Short mmCIF file of C-alpha atoms in Angstrom, two decimals:
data_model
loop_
_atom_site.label_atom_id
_atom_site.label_comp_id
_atom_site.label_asym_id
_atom_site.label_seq_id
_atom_site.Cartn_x
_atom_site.Cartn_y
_atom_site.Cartn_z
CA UNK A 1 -9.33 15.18 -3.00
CA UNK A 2 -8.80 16.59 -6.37
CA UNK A 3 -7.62 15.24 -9.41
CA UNK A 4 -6.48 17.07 -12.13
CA UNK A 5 -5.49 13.67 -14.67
CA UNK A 6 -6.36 10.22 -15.17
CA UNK A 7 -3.76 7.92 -16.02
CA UNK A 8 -3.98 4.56 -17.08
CA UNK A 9 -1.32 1.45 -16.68
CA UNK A 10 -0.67 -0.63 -19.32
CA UNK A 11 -2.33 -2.64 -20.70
CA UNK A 12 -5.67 -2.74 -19.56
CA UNK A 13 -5.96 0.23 -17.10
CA UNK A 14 -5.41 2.26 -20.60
CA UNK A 15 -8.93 1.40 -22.00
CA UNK A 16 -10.79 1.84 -18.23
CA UNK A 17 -8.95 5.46 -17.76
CA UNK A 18 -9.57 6.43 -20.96
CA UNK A 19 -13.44 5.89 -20.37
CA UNK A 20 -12.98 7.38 -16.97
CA UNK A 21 -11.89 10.95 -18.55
CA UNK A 22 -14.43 10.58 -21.08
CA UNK A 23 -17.11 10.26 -18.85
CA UNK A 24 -15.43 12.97 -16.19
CA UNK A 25 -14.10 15.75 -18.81
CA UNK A 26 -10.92 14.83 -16.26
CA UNK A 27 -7.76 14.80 -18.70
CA UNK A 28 -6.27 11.13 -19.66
CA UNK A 29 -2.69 10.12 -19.56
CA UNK A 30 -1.14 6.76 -19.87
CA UNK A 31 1.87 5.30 -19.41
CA UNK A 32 4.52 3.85 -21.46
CA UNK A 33 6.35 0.26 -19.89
CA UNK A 34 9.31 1.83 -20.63
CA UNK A 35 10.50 5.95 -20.58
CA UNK A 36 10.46 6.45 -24.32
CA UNK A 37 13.96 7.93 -25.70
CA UNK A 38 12.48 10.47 -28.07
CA UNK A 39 10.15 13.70 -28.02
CA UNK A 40 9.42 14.25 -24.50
CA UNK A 41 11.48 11.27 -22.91
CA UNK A 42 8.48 10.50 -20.50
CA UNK A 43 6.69 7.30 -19.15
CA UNK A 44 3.60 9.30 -18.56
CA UNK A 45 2.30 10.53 -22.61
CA UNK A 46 -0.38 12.87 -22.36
CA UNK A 47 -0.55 17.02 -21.78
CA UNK A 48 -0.47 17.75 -18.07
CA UNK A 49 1.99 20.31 -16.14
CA UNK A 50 4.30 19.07 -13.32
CA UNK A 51 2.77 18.35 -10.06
CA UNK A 52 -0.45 17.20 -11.51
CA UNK A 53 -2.53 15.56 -8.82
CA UNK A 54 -3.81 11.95 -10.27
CA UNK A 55 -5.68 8.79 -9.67
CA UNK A 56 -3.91 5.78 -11.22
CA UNK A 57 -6.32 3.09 -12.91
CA UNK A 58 -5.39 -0.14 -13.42
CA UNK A 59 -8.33 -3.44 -13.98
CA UNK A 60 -6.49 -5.52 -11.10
CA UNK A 61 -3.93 -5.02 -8.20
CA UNK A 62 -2.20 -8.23 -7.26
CA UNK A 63 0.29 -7.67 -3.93
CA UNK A 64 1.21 -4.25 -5.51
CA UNK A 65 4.05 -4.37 -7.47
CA UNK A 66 2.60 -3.00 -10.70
CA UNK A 67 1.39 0.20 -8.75
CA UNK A 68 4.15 1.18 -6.38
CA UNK A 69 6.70 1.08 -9.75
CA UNK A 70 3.52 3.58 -11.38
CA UNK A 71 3.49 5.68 -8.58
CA UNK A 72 7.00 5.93 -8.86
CA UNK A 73 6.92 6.16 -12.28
CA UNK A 74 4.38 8.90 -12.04
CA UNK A 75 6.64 10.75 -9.79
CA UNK A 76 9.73 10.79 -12.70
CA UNK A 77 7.45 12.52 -14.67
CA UNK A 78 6.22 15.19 -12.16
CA UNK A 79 3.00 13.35 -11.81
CA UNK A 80 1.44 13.26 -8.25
CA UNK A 81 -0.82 10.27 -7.52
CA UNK A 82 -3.42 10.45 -4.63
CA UNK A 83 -5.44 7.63 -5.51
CA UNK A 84 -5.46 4.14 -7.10
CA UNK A 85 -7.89 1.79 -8.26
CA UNK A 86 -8.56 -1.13 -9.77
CA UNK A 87 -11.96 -2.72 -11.31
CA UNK A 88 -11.28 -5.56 -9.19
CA UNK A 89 -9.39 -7.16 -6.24
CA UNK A 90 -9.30 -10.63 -5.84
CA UNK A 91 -6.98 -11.07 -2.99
CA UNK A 92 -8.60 -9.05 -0.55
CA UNK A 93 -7.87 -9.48 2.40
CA UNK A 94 -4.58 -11.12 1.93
CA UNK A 95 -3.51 -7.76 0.04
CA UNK A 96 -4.33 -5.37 2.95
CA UNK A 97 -0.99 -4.60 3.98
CA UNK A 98 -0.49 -3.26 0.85
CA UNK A 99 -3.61 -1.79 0.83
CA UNK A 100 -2.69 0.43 4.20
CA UNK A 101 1.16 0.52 3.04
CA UNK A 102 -0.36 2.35 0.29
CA UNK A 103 -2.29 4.95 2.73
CA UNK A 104 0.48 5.49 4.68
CA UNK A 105 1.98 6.82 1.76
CA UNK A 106 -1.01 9.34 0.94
CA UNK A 107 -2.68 7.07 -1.36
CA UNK A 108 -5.62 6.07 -1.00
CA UNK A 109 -6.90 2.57 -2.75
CA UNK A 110 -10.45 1.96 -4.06
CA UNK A 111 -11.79 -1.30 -6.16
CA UNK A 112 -15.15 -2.12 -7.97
CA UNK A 113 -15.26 -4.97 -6.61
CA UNK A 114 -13.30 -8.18 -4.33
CA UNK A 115 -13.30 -11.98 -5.08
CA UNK A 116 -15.24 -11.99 -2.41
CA UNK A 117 -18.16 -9.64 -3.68
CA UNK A 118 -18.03 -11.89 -6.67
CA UNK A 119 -18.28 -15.15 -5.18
CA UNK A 120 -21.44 -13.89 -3.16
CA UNK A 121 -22.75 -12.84 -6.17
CA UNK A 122 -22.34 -15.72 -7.69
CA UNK A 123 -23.85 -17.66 -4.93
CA UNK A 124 -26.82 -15.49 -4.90
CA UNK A 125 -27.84 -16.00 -8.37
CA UNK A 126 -27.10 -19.91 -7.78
CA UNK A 127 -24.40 -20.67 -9.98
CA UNK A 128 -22.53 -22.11 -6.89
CA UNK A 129 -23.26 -23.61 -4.05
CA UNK A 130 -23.41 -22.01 -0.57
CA UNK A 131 -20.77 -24.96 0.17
CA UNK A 132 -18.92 -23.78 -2.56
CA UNK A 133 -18.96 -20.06 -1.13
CA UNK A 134 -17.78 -21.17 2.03
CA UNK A 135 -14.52 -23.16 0.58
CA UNK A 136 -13.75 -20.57 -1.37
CA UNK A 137 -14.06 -17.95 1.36
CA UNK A 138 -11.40 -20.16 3.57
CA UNK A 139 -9.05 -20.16 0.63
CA UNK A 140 -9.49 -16.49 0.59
CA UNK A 141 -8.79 -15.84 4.14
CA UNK A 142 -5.70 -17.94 3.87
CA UNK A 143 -4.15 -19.14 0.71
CA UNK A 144 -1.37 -20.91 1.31
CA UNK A 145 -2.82 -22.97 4.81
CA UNK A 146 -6.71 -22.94 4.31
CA UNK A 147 -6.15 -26.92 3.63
CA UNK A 148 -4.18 -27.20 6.80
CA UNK A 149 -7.55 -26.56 8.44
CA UNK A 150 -8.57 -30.64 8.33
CA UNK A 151 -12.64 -30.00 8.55
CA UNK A 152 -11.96 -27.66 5.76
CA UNK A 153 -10.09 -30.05 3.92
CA UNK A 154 -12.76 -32.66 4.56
CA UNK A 155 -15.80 -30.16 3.24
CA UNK A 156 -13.79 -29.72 0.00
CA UNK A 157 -12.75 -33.02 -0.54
CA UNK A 158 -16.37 -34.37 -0.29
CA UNK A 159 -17.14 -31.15 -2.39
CA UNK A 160 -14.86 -32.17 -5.33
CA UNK A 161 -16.63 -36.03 -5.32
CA UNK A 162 -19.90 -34.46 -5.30
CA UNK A 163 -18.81 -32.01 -8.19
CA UNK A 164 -17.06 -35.19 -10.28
CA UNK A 165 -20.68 -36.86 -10.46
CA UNK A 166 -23.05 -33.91 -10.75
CA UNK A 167 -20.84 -31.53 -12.34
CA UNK A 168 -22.55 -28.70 -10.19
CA UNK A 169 -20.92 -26.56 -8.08
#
């Protein structure tokens, strides 16, 4: 779809939006935590007209929080957002209710990359073990009960004695 604007959340989606319009010619915004109470009175600083059409940057979504008060946000200010995204997610999947809350709304959600993309990676270049990959890749299917699974528990257990002697992982 089109965008007209770039906006950045503070603090960190600022720097990555910023480099987005650069590197687009698309105009950058950002947002202020708070709606400042002078000049224009707006969350979103930047020159754009009402019903802008924008994609909302941001270096990490958690459960959502942070966005769905920017969209809203966004929305105060006459901003329209059609898209979020995020240089990383790192609790996909347990985040994809948000995810499709999110498109259900008319937003669509892209990242650069998941904890999972970056746990293969790191496995592939060797810095942890394929073990290692595997553990994690339980926790990340399910956070709070991955240790409930007891040959799960078992594998990391005699994980963490292996990485207490060798220091590898």
């Amino acid at each position: 779809g089109r965008v007209d604007l770039i906006v950045g959340i503070p603090m960190a989606g600022i720097q990555i939006a910023m480099a987005l319009s650069l590197k687009t010619g698309i105009p950058f915004a950002y947002m202020n935590k708070e709606r400042k109470r002078t000049l224009r009175k707006r969350i979103v600083e930047g020159e754009y007209k009402k019903g802008v059409q924008a994609v909302l940057v941001d270096d990490v979504i958690g459960f959502g929080g942070t966005i769905l008060k920017a969209i809203k946000d966004c929305r105060s200010d006459g901003v329209i957002v059609k898209h979020a995204m995020t240089l990383w997610n790192p609790w996909w999947p347990k985040n994809k209710q948000f995810i499709d809350k999110l498109k259900q709304r008319g937003v669509t959600y892209d990242a650069l990359y998941t904890r999972r993309d970056w746990i293969a990676y790191l496995q592939k270049c060797g810095l942890i073990s394929r073990e290692m990959y595997e553990i994690h890749a339980a926790f990340l299917e399910n956070p709070t009960g991955w240790h409930k699974d007891k040959k799960m528990w078992q594998r990391f257990l005699a994980w963490k004695k292996k990485w207490k002697r060798s220091g590898k992982m």
